[in-house]
């Protein structure tokens, strides 16, 4: 095979980096704007790099606004949704893969039906349901609502991961003395960990970034997550607090970056290799 | 004392019958092989004994205890799987310790027993490794270790050697025989390899289509196969089975020839009864005799030669010690040992020889 020419390598790199910069430009602009002084934000001609770095916007965001309340709500909301989806999803996927009962395949297909409908169609009945349950305008109502659209995908993703796990492993655990649930915990969960982590990441991001359901189902500051809280706080018909908005955006991105950085190795490591011969 | 009993055990999967009316008793300390072709029900039988499959009908006992409806963890059995089924996320030590952990054995005692088992199977240097870092033979020993550490009543082994290369398989076969001799435990071993079954077993249960064909020692099965299937399945090279008909108390018509046998060799039969006659490769004598055959194929193996001859409509496999000067295309006289012929009913396959006790 011929080595690609130097010119070709340079062209590929130029094109690739151009795309990277174009895609990441909003992110870079967000980071830079968040540390620019207010006076520099709308200067003509605009400055790319800040002439003076300031953290005043972060300080104001944390001390003068209910940002931390919203942040805490989002953490609780995303974490609770993720835990619930993972708990129900892993057991549900295990049932779909390992147990034989009438209607199993139909049930697996049926759970995807929720994705055929647009969110706006489901939101009114969901709201009325939450009111009837007496949990309207609470974080718990958002947890339940987010679970309804995260769980089907979680079931399908986890189902495909669990189907790859050889049945012999569970059989061995049962013979070795484990109960059914014990075999699930000792064998299935560790083997399905990359799938569980992928599902958890997907669910967390979904719950963290969701806006429409949060807008409709919750309208008090004490229960608002970051998405609607920041919008409500910083964007009005007359004014957009760009500096605070950029600072808030940076802070909203941090948990996701941290989680990705921490969990990425689990996604790429070779779990399950070598335990079963042939 | 009986270690394991199957009483009229039946297993169906929908309309398909995997095991039919199995009656089998394994004595304490026996090494019993369940032998048969793929799909004969041997693995299903083993899994029912392990509690991984529920019998449709019948009873399974371990000792005096009816275990038919008991969970696998309550049966005091250990199992080695064909795939070894080692837990990939655990080290070798953790794999071996797992059954003890599940039974609440305290940690210090677990460590002692794991160390002892590792020493027995020469796994001491591998205790901190994960299964993916082990060779096939090492993985197999870890799977054995996990079964041994619990000291169960019965060991179940589901084709544990089938994933090993031929040389390692021969070595592990010897190790298993030695292990059984040393431990004296009841072992039930599933295999499709008759060499494994014949060399390792106290008795062999030959199965076909979910039905037990014969349950006897290797010698008995080889010398007195209960039916035509067992006769053709056991023995390498296989016994030649040919269509024949009864021509009198000492005569059989086989193809275009007439073979003789001693008077009283078979049960009383009507003249012309349709039969199947079986003859082992060792019982065909080339070089002299009343019959003539065309040599079709000569396969020199080294210590012996396998010769395929065509004799008046019947192909016979012959084993000759050492090399042979015979060449394909030659005509050779031959005879068969009449007192070693196996005669079966053509329709049912049932053995018709008058077998005298040893």
Coordinates of C-alpha atoms in Angstrom, one line a residue:
Chain A
X1 CA 0.0 0.0 0.0
X2 CA 1.4 3.4 -0.9
X3 CA 2.0 6.0 1.8
X4 CA -0.3 9.0 1.4
X5 CA 1.6 12.0 0.0
X6 CA 2.6 14.8 2.4
X7 CA 0.3 17.2 0.6
X8 CA -2.6 14.9 1.1
X9 CA -1.9 14.5 4.8
X10 CA -1.7 18.4 5.1
X11 CA -5.0 18.9 3.2
X12 CA -6.8 16.3 5.4
X13 CA -5.5 17.9 8.6
X14 CA -6.5 21.4 7.4
X15 CA -10.0 20.3 6.5
X16 CA -10.4 18.3 9.8
X17 CA -9.2 21.1 12.0
X18 CA -11.4 23.6 10.1
X19 CA -14.4 21.4 10.9
X20 CA -13.3 21.0 14.5
X21 CA -12.9 24.7 14.9
X22 CA -16.2 25.5 13.3
X23 CA -18.1 23.0 15.4
X24 CA -16.3 24.1 18.6
X25 CA -16.4 27.8 18.0
X26 CA -19.6 28.4 19.9
X27 CA -18.2 26.6 22.8
X28 CA -14.9 28.5 22.7
X29 CA -16.9 31.8 22.3
X30 CA -19.0 30.8 25.3
X31 CA -15.8 30.2 27.5
X32 CA -14.2 33.4 26.4
X33 CA -17.3 35.6 26.8
X34 CA -17.9 34.3 30.3
X35 CA -14.5 35.8 31.4
X36 CA -14.7 39.0 29.5
X37 CA -15.7 42.2 31.3
X38 CA -19.2 43.6 30.5
X39 CA -17.6 46.5 28.7
X40 CA -15.9 44.3 26.2
X41 CA -18.9 42.2 25.3
X42 CA -20.3 44.4 22.5
X43 CA -17.3 46.3 21.5
X44 CA -16.9 47.2 17.8
X45 CA -14.7 45.8 16.4
X46 CA -15.3 42.6 18.6
X47 CA -12.4 41.1 20.4
X48 CA -11.8 37.4 20.3
X49 CA -9.4 37.0 23.3
X50 CA -10.4 39.0 26.4
X51 CA -8.1 42.0 27.1
X52 CA -8.8 41.4 30.8
X53 CA -10.0 38.2 32.4
X54 CA -12.6 38.6 35.0
X55 CA -14.7 36.1 37.1
X56 CA -17.2 38.8 38.2
X57 CA -20.0 37.1 36.2
X58 CA -19.4 33.8 37.9
X59 CA -19.4 35.6 41.3
X60 CA -22.6 37.4 40.5
X61 CA -24.3 34.3 39.2
X62 CA -23.6 32.4 42.3
X63 CA -24.3 35.1 44.8
X64 CA -27.0 37.3 43.3
X65 CA -29.2 34.7 41.5
X66 CA -31.0 31.4 42.4
X67 CA -28.5 29.6 40.1
X68 CA -27.3 27.3 42.8
X69 CA -30.9 26.2 43.6
X70 CA -31.5 25.4 39.9
X71 CA -28.1 23.6 39.8
X72 CA -29.0 21.5 42.8
X73 CA -32.4 20.7 41.3
X74 CA -30.9 19.6 38.0
X75 CA -28.4 17.4 39.8
X76 CA -31.1 15.8 41.9
X77 CA -33.4 15.5 38.9
X78 CA -30.9 14.0 36.5
X79 CA -29.4 11.7 39.1
X80 CA -32.8 10.4 40.3
X81 CA -34.0 9.9 36.7
X82 CA -30.8 8.0 35.9
X83 CA -31.1 5.8 38.9
X84 CA -34.7 5.0 38.3
X85 CA -34.2 4.3 34.6
X86 CA -31.2 2.1 35.3
X87 CA -32.9 0.1 38.1
X88 CA -36.1 -0.5 36.1
X89 CA -34.3 -0.8 32.7
X90 CA -31.7 -3.5 33.8
X91 CA -34.4 -5.6 35.4
X92 CA -36.8 -5.1 32.5
X93 CA -34.1 -5.9 29.9
X94 CA -33.1 -9.0 31.9
X95 CA -36.7 -10.2 31.9
X96 CA -36.9 -9.6 28.1
X97 CA -33.8 -11.6 27.5
X98 CA -33.8 -14.5 29.9
X99 CA -37.4 -15.3 30.7
X100 CA -40.0 -16.9 28.4
X101 CA -43.5 -15.7 28.6
X102 CA -46.4 -14.9 26.4
X103 CA -46.3 -11.5 24.7
X104 CA -42.6 -10.9 25.5
X105 CA -41.7 -9.7 22.0
X106 CA -44.8 -7.7 21.6
X107 CA -44.1 -6.0 24.9
X108 CA -40.6 -5.1 23.8
X109 CA -41.9 -3.6 20.6
X110 CA -44.8 -1.8 22.4
X111 CA -42.5 0.2 24.7
X112 CA -41.1 2.0 21.6
X113 CA -44.5 3.3 20.7
X114 CA -44.0 6.3 22.9
X115 CA -41.4 7.5 20.4
X116 CA -43.9 7.7 17.6
X117 CA -45.7 10.5 19.3
X118 CA -44.3 14.1 19.6
X119 CA -43.6 15.3 23.1
X120 CA -46.1 18.1 22.9
X121 CA -48.9 15.5 22.4
X122 CA -47.9 13.6 25.6
X123 CA -47.3 16.6 27.8
X124 CA -50.9 17.7 28.5
X125 CA -52.0 14.2 29.6
X126 CA -48.9 13.9 31.7
X127 CA -49.5 17.2 33.4
X128 CA -53.1 16.2 34.2
X129 CA -51.8 12.9 35.5
X130 CA -49.3 14.6 37.8
X131 CA -52.0 16.9 39.1
X132 CA -54.2 13.9 39.8
X133 CA -51.4 12.2 41.7
X134 CA -50.9 15.4 43.7
X135 CA -47.2 15.8 42.6
X136 CA -47.6 18.6 40.1
X137 CA -44.9 21.3 40.2
X138 CA -42.4 19.0 41.9
X139 CA -39.1 17.5 40.9
X140 CA -40.6 14.1 41.4
X141 CA -43.1 14.8 38.6
X142 CA -40.2 15.6 36.3
X143 CA -38.4 12.4 37.3
X144 CA -41.4 10.4 36.4
X145 CA -41.9 12.3 33.1
X146 CA -38.3 11.9 32.1
X147 CA -38.4 8.2 32.9
X148 CA -41.3 7.8 30.4
X149 CA -39.2 8.8 27.5
X150 CA -35.8 7.5 28.7
X151 CA -36.9 4.0 29.7
X152 CA -37.9 2.6 26.3
X153 CA -34.5 3.4 24.8
X154 CA -32.8 2.1 28.0
X155 CA -34.7 -1.2 27.7
X156 CA -33.6 -1.7 24.1
X157 CA -30.0 -0.8 24.6
X158 CA -29.6 -2.9 27.8
X159 CA -31.5 -5.7 26.1
X160 CA -28.9 -5.9 23.3
X161 CA -26.0 -5.8 25.9
X162 CA -27.6 -8.5 28.0
X163 CA -28.3 -10.8 25.0
X164 CA -24.6 -10.9 24.4
X165 CA -23.9 -12.3 27.9
X166 CA -23.6 -16.1 27.7
X167 CA -26.4 -18.0 29.7
X168 CA -23.7 -20.3 31.0
X169 CA -22.4 -17.6 33.3
X170 CA -25.7 -17.3 35.1
X171 CA -26.2 -21.1 35.1
X172 CA -22.8 -21.4 36.7
X173 CA -23.7 -18.8 39.3
X174 CA -27.0 -20.6 40.1
X175 CA -25.2 -23.9 40.5
X176 CA -22.5 -22.2 42.6
X177 CA -25.3 -21.2 45.1
X178 CA -26.6 -17.9 43.9
X179 CA -30.3 -17.0 43.8
X180 CA -31.7 -15.7 40.6
X181 CA -31.3 -12.1 41.8
X182 CA -27.9 -13.0 43.2
X183 CA -26.8 -14.3 39.8
X184 CA -28.2 -11.1 38.2
X185 CA -26.2 -8.9 40.6
X186 CA -23.0 -10.9 40.6
X187 CA -22.8 -11.8 36.9
X188 CA -25.2 -9.9 34.7
X189 CA -24.7 -6.4 36.1
X190 CA -20.8 -6.5 35.9
X191 CA -21.0 -7.9 32.4
X192 CA -23.6 -5.4 31.2
X193 CA -21.7 -2.5 32.8
X194 CA -20.6 -0.8 29.6
X195 CA -24.3 -0.9 28.5
X196 CA -25.4 0.3 31.9
X197 CA -23.0 3.2 31.8
X198 CA -23.9 4.1 28.2
X199 CA -27.6 4.1 29.2
X200 CA -26.9 6.1 32.4
X201 CA -24.9 8.7 30.4
X202 CA -27.7 9.0 27.8
X203 CA -30.4 9.3 30.5
X204 CA -28.4 11.9 32.5
X205 CA -27.8 14.1 29.5
X206 CA -31.4 13.8 28.5
X207 CA -32.6 14.8 31.9
X208 CA -30.0 17.5 32.3
X209 CA -30.8 19.2 29.0
X210 CA -34.6 18.7 28.9
X211 CA -36.6 22.0 28.6
X212 CA -40.2 21.5 27.4
X213 CA -41.4 19.2 30.1
X214 CA -39.6 21.3 32.8
X215 CA -41.3 24.4 31.4
X216 CA -44.8 22.9 31.5
X217 CA -44.7 20.6 34.6
X218 CA -42.8 23.0 36.9
X219 CA -43.3 26.7 37.5
X220 CA -41.8 27.5 40.9
X221 CA -38.2 28.5 41.5
X222 CA -37.8 25.9 44.2
X223 CA -38.4 23.1 41.8
X224 CA -37.0 24.5 38.5
X225 CA -34.1 22.8 36.9
X226 CA -31.3 24.8 35.2
X227 CA -32.7 24.7 31.7
X228 CA -35.9 26.6 32.5
X229 CA -34.4 28.4 35.5
X230 CA -31.6 30.1 33.5
X231 CA -34.0 31.0 30.7
X232 CA -36.5 32.5 33.2
X233 CA -33.8 34.3 35.1
X234 CA -31.6 35.7 32.3
X235 CA -33.7 36.1 29.3
X236 CA -36.7 38.5 29.1
X237 CA -38.5 40.2 26.3
X238 CA -36.4 43.3 26.8
X239 CA -33.0 42.1 27.8
X240 CA -30.6 39.1 27.7
X241 CA -27.9 39.1 30.3
X242 CA -25.3 37.6 28.0
X243 CA -22.4 37.6 30.4
X244 CA -24.3 35.8 33.1
X245 CA -25.9 33.5 30.5
X246 CA -22.4 32.5 29.2
X247 CA -21.2 31.9 32.7
X248 CA -24.3 29.9 33.5
X249 CA -23.8 27.9 30.3
X250 CA -20.2 27.1 31.2
X251 CA -21.2 25.9 34.6
X252 CA -24.1 23.8 33.2
X253 CA -21.6 22.0 31.0
X254 CA -19.2 21.1 33.7
X255 CA -21.0 18.1 35.2
X256 CA -21.4 16.5 31.8
X257 CA -17.8 17.0 31.0
X258 CA -16.7 15.6 34.3
X259 CA -19.0 12.5 34.0
X260 CA -17.8 11.9 30.4
X261 CA -14.2 12.1 31.5
X262 CA -14.7 9.8 34.4
X263 CA -16.8 7.2 32.7
X264 CA -15.2 7.1 29.3
X265 CA -12.8 4.3 30.3
X266 CA -15.6 2.0 31.3
X267 CA -17.1 2.4 27.9
X268 CA -14.0 1.4 26.1
X269 CA -12.6 -1.3 28.3
X270 CA -13.0 -4.9 27.3
X271 CA -15.5 -6.3 29.8
X272 CA -16.6 -9.9 29.3
X273 CA -13.7 -11.0 27.2
X274 CA -12.2 -14.4 28.1
X275 CA -14.7 -15.7 30.6
X276 CA -16.4 -18.1 28.2
X277 CA -14.4 -20.3 25.8
X278 CA -15.5 -20.7 22.2
Chain B
X1 CA -25.5 -46.8 47.8
X2 CA -27.2 -45.0 45.0
X3 CA -25.9 -41.5 44.4
X4 CA -28.2 -40.3 41.6
X5 CA -31.5 -41.8 40.3
X6 CA -33.6 -40.8 37.4
X7 CA -37.1 -42.3 37.5
X8 CA -39.2 -42.1 34.3
X9 CA -37.8 -38.6 33.6
X10 CA -39.3 -36.9 30.6
X11 CA -38.5 -33.5 29.1
X12 CA -40.3 -31.8 26.4
X13 CA -39.7 -28.4 24.7
X14 CA -43.0 -27.6 23.2
X15 CA -43.9 -30.4 20.8
X16 CA -40.3 -31.7 20.8
X17 CA -39.3 -34.5 23.2
X18 CA -35.7 -34.1 24.4
X19 CA -35.7 -36.9 26.9
X20 CA -38.1 -39.8 27.0
X21 CA -38.8 -42.1 30.0
X22 CA -35.3 -42.1 31.4
X23 CA -34.6 -44.7 34.1
X24 CA -31.0 -44.5 35.4
X25 CA -29.3 -45.2 38.7
X26 CA -25.8 -44.1 39.3
X27 CA -24.0 -45.7 42.2
X28 CA -22.0 -43.7 44.8
X29 CA -18.4 -43.0 43.5
X30 CA -19.1 -44.0 39.9
X31 CA -17.9 -42.1 36.9
X32 CA -20.8 -42.3 34.5
X33 CA -20.6 -40.9 31.0
X34 CA -23.7 -39.8 29.1
X35 CA -22.6 -40.6 25.5
X36 CA -24.4 -40.0 22.3
X37 CA -24.6 -37.9 19.1
X38 CA -25.7 -34.2 19.1
X39 CA -29.3 -33.8 20.1
X40 CA -29.6 -37.1 21.9
X41 CA -30.6 -35.5 25.2
X42 CA -27.5 -36.0 27.2
X43 CA -26.9 -32.3 28.0
X44 CA -30.6 -31.8 28.8
X45 CA -30.4 -34.8 31.2
X46 CA -27.4 -33.2 32.9
X47 CA -29.1 -29.8 33.1
X48 CA -32.1 -31.5 34.7
X49 CA -29.9 -33.0 37.3
X50 CA -28.3 -29.7 37.9
X51 CA -31.7 -28.0 38.3
X52 CA -31.2 -25.7 35.3
X53 CA -34.0 -27.4 33.5
X54 CA -37.3 -28.6 35.0
X55 CA -38.4 -32.2 34.0
X56 CA -41.8 -32.4 32.4
X57 CA -42.5 -35.7 34.2
X58 CA -40.6 -38.0 36.5
X59 CA -38.4 -37.8 39.6
X60 CA -34.7 -37.1 40.1
X61 CA -33.0 -38.1 43.4
X62 CA -29.6 -37.4 44.7
X63 CA -29.1 -39.9 47.4
X64 CA -32.4 -40.4 49.1
X65 CA -33.5 -36.8 48.5
X66 CA -36.0 -35.9 45.8
X67 CA -34.4 -32.9 44.2
X68 CA -36.8 -32.6 41.2
X69 CA -38.2 -29.3 42.3
X70 CA -35.2 -27.9 44.2
X71 CA -33.2 -24.9 43.0
X72 CA -29.6 -25.7 41.7
X73 CA -28.1 -24.1 44.8
X74 CA -30.0 -26.6 47.1
X75 CA -28.8 -29.8 45.3
X76 CA -25.2 -30.1 46.6
X77 CA -23.8 -30.5 43.1
X78 CA -21.1 -28.7 41.2
X79 CA -20.8 -28.3 37.4
X80 CA -18.1 -27.7 34.9
X81 CA -19.5 -26.2 31.7
X82 CA -18.3 -26.8 28.2
X83 CA -17.5 -23.1 27.9
X84 CA -16.0 -23.2 31.5
X85 CA -18.3 -20.2 32.3
X86 CA -15.6 -18.4 34.4
X87 CA -16.7 -15.1 35.7
X88 CA -14.7 -12.7 33.5
X89 CA -14.7 -9.8 36.0
X90 CA -13.3 -11.9 38.8
X91 CA -9.8 -13.2 39.3
X92 CA -9.0 -16.9 39.4
X93 CA -9.0 -16.8 43.2
X94 CA -12.4 -15.0 43.3
X95 CA -13.8 -17.5 40.8
X96 CA -12.8 -20.4 42.9
X97 CA -14.0 -18.7 46.1
X98 CA -17.4 -17.7 44.7
X99 CA -19.3 -20.9 45.6
X100 CA -18.0 -20.7 49.1
X101 CA -18.9 -17.0 49.3
X102 CA -22.5 -17.8 48.2
X103 CA -22.7 -20.4 51.0
X104 CA -21.6 -18.0 53.7
X105 CA -18.2 -19.6 54.3
X106 CA -16.1 -17.2 56.4
X107 CA -13.3 -15.3 54.6
X108 CA -10.4 -17.0 56.4
X109 CA -11.7 -20.5 55.7
X110 CA -12.4 -19.5 52.1
X111 CA -8.8 -18.4 51.6
X112 CA -7.5 -21.7 53.0
X113 CA -9.8 -23.8 50.8
X114 CA -9.0 -21.8 47.7
X115 CA -5.3 -22.2 48.4
X116 CA -5.7 -26.0 48.8
X117 CA -7.7 -26.3 45.6
X118 CA -5.2 -24.2 43.7
X119 CA -2.4 -26.4 44.9
X120 CA -4.2 -29.5 43.9
X121 CA -4.7 -28.2 40.4
X122 CA -1.4 -26.3 40.1
X123 CA -3.1 -22.9 39.9
X124 CA -1.1 -21.1 42.7
X125 CA 0.8 -18.8 40.3
X126 CA -2.4 -17.8 38.5
X127 CA -4.7 -16.8 41.4
X128 CA -4.5 -13.1 40.6
X129 CA -5.1 -13.4 36.9
X130 CA -8.3 -12.8 35.1
X131 CA -9.8 -15.6 32.9
X132 CA -8.9 -13.7 29.7
X133 CA -5.2 -14.0 30.7
X134 CA -5.4 -17.8 30.9
X135 CA -4.9 -20.5 28.3
X136 CA -7.7 -23.0 27.5
X137 CA -6.2 -25.7 29.7
X138 CA -5.7 -23.2 32.6
X139 CA -9.3 -22.0 32.3
X140 CA -10.5 -25.6 32.4
X141 CA -8.5 -26.2 35.6
X142 CA -10.0 -23.1 37.2
X143 CA -13.5 -24.3 36.2
X144 CA -12.6 -27.7 37.8
X145 CA -11.3 -25.9 40.9
X146 CA -14.5 -24.0 41.3
X147 CA -16.4 -27.2 41.2
X148 CA -14.0 -29.1 43.6
X149 CA -13.7 -26.4 46.3
X150 CA -17.2 -27.0 47.5
X151 CA -16.7 -30.7 48.0
X152 CA -20.2 -31.5 46.6
X153 CA -21.9 -34.9 46.5
X154 CA -22.0 -35.1 42.7
X155 CA -19.8 -33.5 40.0
X156 CA -21.4 -32.8 36.7
X157 CA -19.2 -32.2 33.7
X158 CA -20.6 -31.0 30.3
X159 CA -18.1 -31.8 27.6
X160 CA -15.3 -30.0 29.5
X161 CA -12.5 -31.2 27.2
X162 CA -14.2 -30.4 23.8
X163 CA -12.6 -27.0 23.5
X164 CA -9.0 -28.3 24.0
X165 CA -6.6 -29.4 21.3
X166 CA -6.0 -33.1 21.0
X167 CA -2.8 -33.3 22.9
X168 CA -4.1 -31.3 25.9
X169 CA -7.4 -33.2 25.8
X170 CA -5.5 -36.5 26.2
X171 CA -3.5 -35.0 29.1
X172 CA -6.6 -33.7 30.8
X173 CA -8.4 -37.0 30.4
X174 CA -5.7 -38.6 32.4
X175 CA -5.8 -35.9 35.0
X176 CA -9.6 -36.3 35.4
X177 CA -9.2 -40.1 35.7
X178 CA -6.6 -39.5 38.4
X179 CA -8.8 -36.9 40.1
X180 CA -11.7 -39.3 40.2
X181 CA -9.6 -42.0 41.6
X182 CA -8.2 -39.7 44.3
X183 CA -11.5 -38.1 45.3
X184 CA -13.8 -41.1 44.9
X185 CA -16.7 -38.8 44.2
X186 CA -19.7 -39.5 41.9
X187 CA -19.1 -37.9 38.5
X188 CA -21.5 -37.6 35.6
X189 CA -19.8 -36.7 32.4
X190 CA -21.5 -35.7 29.1
X191 CA -19.5 -36.3 25.9
X192 CA -20.0 -37.2 22.3
X193 CA -16.5 -38.6 22.2
X194 CA -16.5 -42.3 22.7
X195 CA -12.8 -42.5 23.4
X196 CA -13.3 -40.2 26.4
X197 CA -16.3 -42.3 27.6
X198 CA -14.6 -45.6 27.1
X199 CA -11.4 -44.6 28.9
X200 CA -12.8 -42.6 31.8
X201 CA -16.0 -44.2 32.8
X202 CA -17.1 -46.9 35.2
X203 CA -20.2 -47.2 33.2
X204 CA -21.6 -45.5 30.0
X205 CA -25.1 -44.5 29.3
X206 CA -25.5 -44.4 25.5
X207 CA -28.4 -42.2 24.4
X208 CA -30.1 -41.5 21.1
X209 CA -33.1 -39.4 20.4
X210 CA -33.7 -38.8 24.0
X211 CA -33.9 -42.5 24.8
X212 CA -31.4 -44.5 26.8
X213 CA -30.0 -47.2 24.6
X214 CA -27.7 -49.1 26.9
X215 CA -26.2 -48.5 30.4
X216 CA -23.2 -50.7 31.0
X217 CA -19.5 -50.9 31.3
X218 CA -17.3 -49.9 28.4
X219 CA -16.4 -53.5 27.9
X220 CA -20.0 -54.8 27.9
X221 CA -21.1 -52.1 25.5
X222 CA -18.2 -52.9 23.2
X223 CA -18.6 -56.7 23.3
X224 CA -22.4 -56.9 23.6
X225 CA -24.0 -53.7 22.2
X226 CA -27.7 -53.8 23.0
X227 CA -28.8 -52.7 19.6
X228 CA -27.6 -51.8 16.1
X229 CA -27.2 -48.1 17.0
X230 CA -24.9 -48.8 19.9
X231 CA -23.0 -51.3 17.9
X232 CA -22.4 -48.8 15.1
X233 CA -21.7 -45.9 17.5
X234 CA -19.1 -47.5 19.7
X235 CA -15.8 -48.6 18.2
X236 CA -13.2 -46.9 16.0
X237 CA -13.3 -47.7 13.2
X238 CA -17.0 -48.3 13.4
X239 CA -18.5 -51.8 13.2
X240 CA -19.7 -52.7 9.8
X241 CA -23.5 -53.1 9.8
X242 CA -24.9 -55.0 6.8
X243 CA -28.3 -56.3 5.8
X244 CA -28.7 -60.0 6.2
X245 CA -31.3 -62.7 6.4
X246 CA -31.6 -65.8 8.5
X247 CA -30.7 -69.0 6.6
X248 CA -30.7 -71.5 9.5
X249 CA -29.2 -71.9 13.0
X250 CA -25.6 -71.5 11.6
X251 CA -26.0 -69.5 8.4
X252 CA -26.6 -65.9 7.5
X253 CA -27.1 -64.6 4.0
X254 CA -25.1 -61.4 3.7
X255 CA -25.1 -59.7 0.3
X256 CA -24.4 -62.4 -2.2
X257 CA -22.5 -64.6 0.3
X258 CA -23.3 -67.0 3.1
X259 CA -21.6 -66.5 6.5
X260 CA -21.4 -69.2 9.1
X261 CA -21.7 -68.9 12.9
X262 CA -21.8 -71.4 15.7
X263 CA -25.0 -73.2 16.5
X264 CA -26.9 -71.3 19.2
X265 CA -25.1 -68.1 18.5
X266 CA -28.4 -66.3 18.0
X267 CA -31.9 -66.8 19.4
X268 CA -34.3 -69.0 17.5
X269 CA -35.5 -67.1 14.5
X270 CA -37.9 -67.8 11.5
X271 CA -36.2 -68.7 8.2
X272 CA -35.6 -65.7 6.1
X273 CA -36.0 -63.2 9.0
X274 CA -34.6 -59.8 8.0
X275 CA -31.6 -59.0 10.1
X276 CA -28.7 -56.6 10.5
X277 CA -25.3 -58.2 11.0
X278 CA -22.4 -56.4 12.6
X279 CA -18.8 -57.3 12.4
X280 CA -15.9 -55.4 14.0
X281 CA -12.9 -54.5 11.9
X282 CA -10.8 -56.9 14.1
X283 CA -13.1 -59.8 13.3
X284 CA -12.5 -59.9 9.5
X285 CA -9.6 -62.0 8.6
X286 CA -7.8 -61.2 5.3
X287 CA -5.6 -63.6 3.4
X288 CA -7.5 -66.8 3.6
X289 CA -11.1 -68.0 3.7
X290 CA -14.1 -69.0 1.6
X291 CA -15.0 -65.5 0.5
X292 CA -13.4 -63.1 -1.9
X293 CA -13.4 -59.3 -1.9
X294 CA -12.0 -56.4 -3.8
X295 CA -9.7 -54.1 -1.9
X296 CA -11.1 -50.6 -2.3
X297 CA -9.0 -48.4 0.0
X298 CA -5.9 -49.0 2.1
X299 CA -5.2 -46.5 4.9
X300 CA -1.8 -47.0 6.6
X301 CA -1.9 -45.3 10.0
X302 CA 1.4 -46.4 11.3
X303 CA 0.8 -49.0 14.0
X304 CA -2.1 -50.4 12.0
X305 CA -3.7 -50.3 8.6
X306 CA -7.4 -49.8 7.9
X307 CA -8.6 -51.6 4.7
X308 CA -11.9 -51.2 3.1
X309 CA -13.0 -54.2 1.0
X310 CA -16.1 -54.8 -1.1
X311 CA -17.5 -58.3 -0.8
X312 CA -20.5 -59.3 -2.9
X313 CA -22.5 -56.2 -2.3
X314 CA -21.2 -55.5 1.2
X315 CA -18.4 -53.1 2.2
X316 CA -16.4 -54.2 5.2
X317 CA -13.8 -52.3 7.2
X318 CA -10.8 -54.3 8.3
X319 CA -8.1 -53.5 10.8
X320 CA -4.7 -55.1 10.3
X321 CA -1.8 -54.7 12.6
X322 CA 1.2 -52.8 11.2
X323 CA 1.7 -52.3 7.4
X324 CA 0.0 -54.4 4.7
X325 CA 1.2 -55.2 1.2
X326 CA -2.4 -55.0 -0.1
X327 CA -3.1 -52.4 -2.7
X328 CA -6.4 -51.0 -4.0
X329 CA -7.8 -53.0 -6.8
X330 CA -6.5 -56.3 -5.6
X331 CA -8.7 -59.3 -4.9
X332 CA -8.2 -60.9 -1.5
X333 CA -9.7 -64.0 0.2
X334 CA -11.3 -63.4 3.6
X335 CA -13.3 -64.9 6.4
X336 CA -15.2 -63.5 9.4
X337 CA -15.1 -64.8 12.9
X338 CA -18.5 -66.4 13.2
X339 CA -18.5 -66.5 17.0
X340 CA -18.0 -62.7 17.1
X341 CA -20.8 -61.7 14.7
X342 CA -23.4 -59.3 16.2
X343 CA -26.9 -60.0 15.0
X344 CA -29.8 -57.5 15.3
X345 CA -33.4 -57.4 14.2
X346 CA -33.5 -55.4 11.0
X347 CA -36.6 -53.4 12.1
X348 CA -36.1 -52.7 15.8
X349 CA -32.4 -53.0 15.9
X350 CA -32.6 -55.2 19.0
X351 CA -29.7 -57.5 19.7
X352 CA -30.5 -61.2 19.0
X353 CA -27.3 -62.9 20.1
X354 CA -27.5 -65.5 22.8
X355 CA -25.1 -63.9 25.2
X356 CA -23.7 -66.1 27.9
X357 CA -22.7 -64.6 31.2
X358 CA -18.9 -64.1 31.6

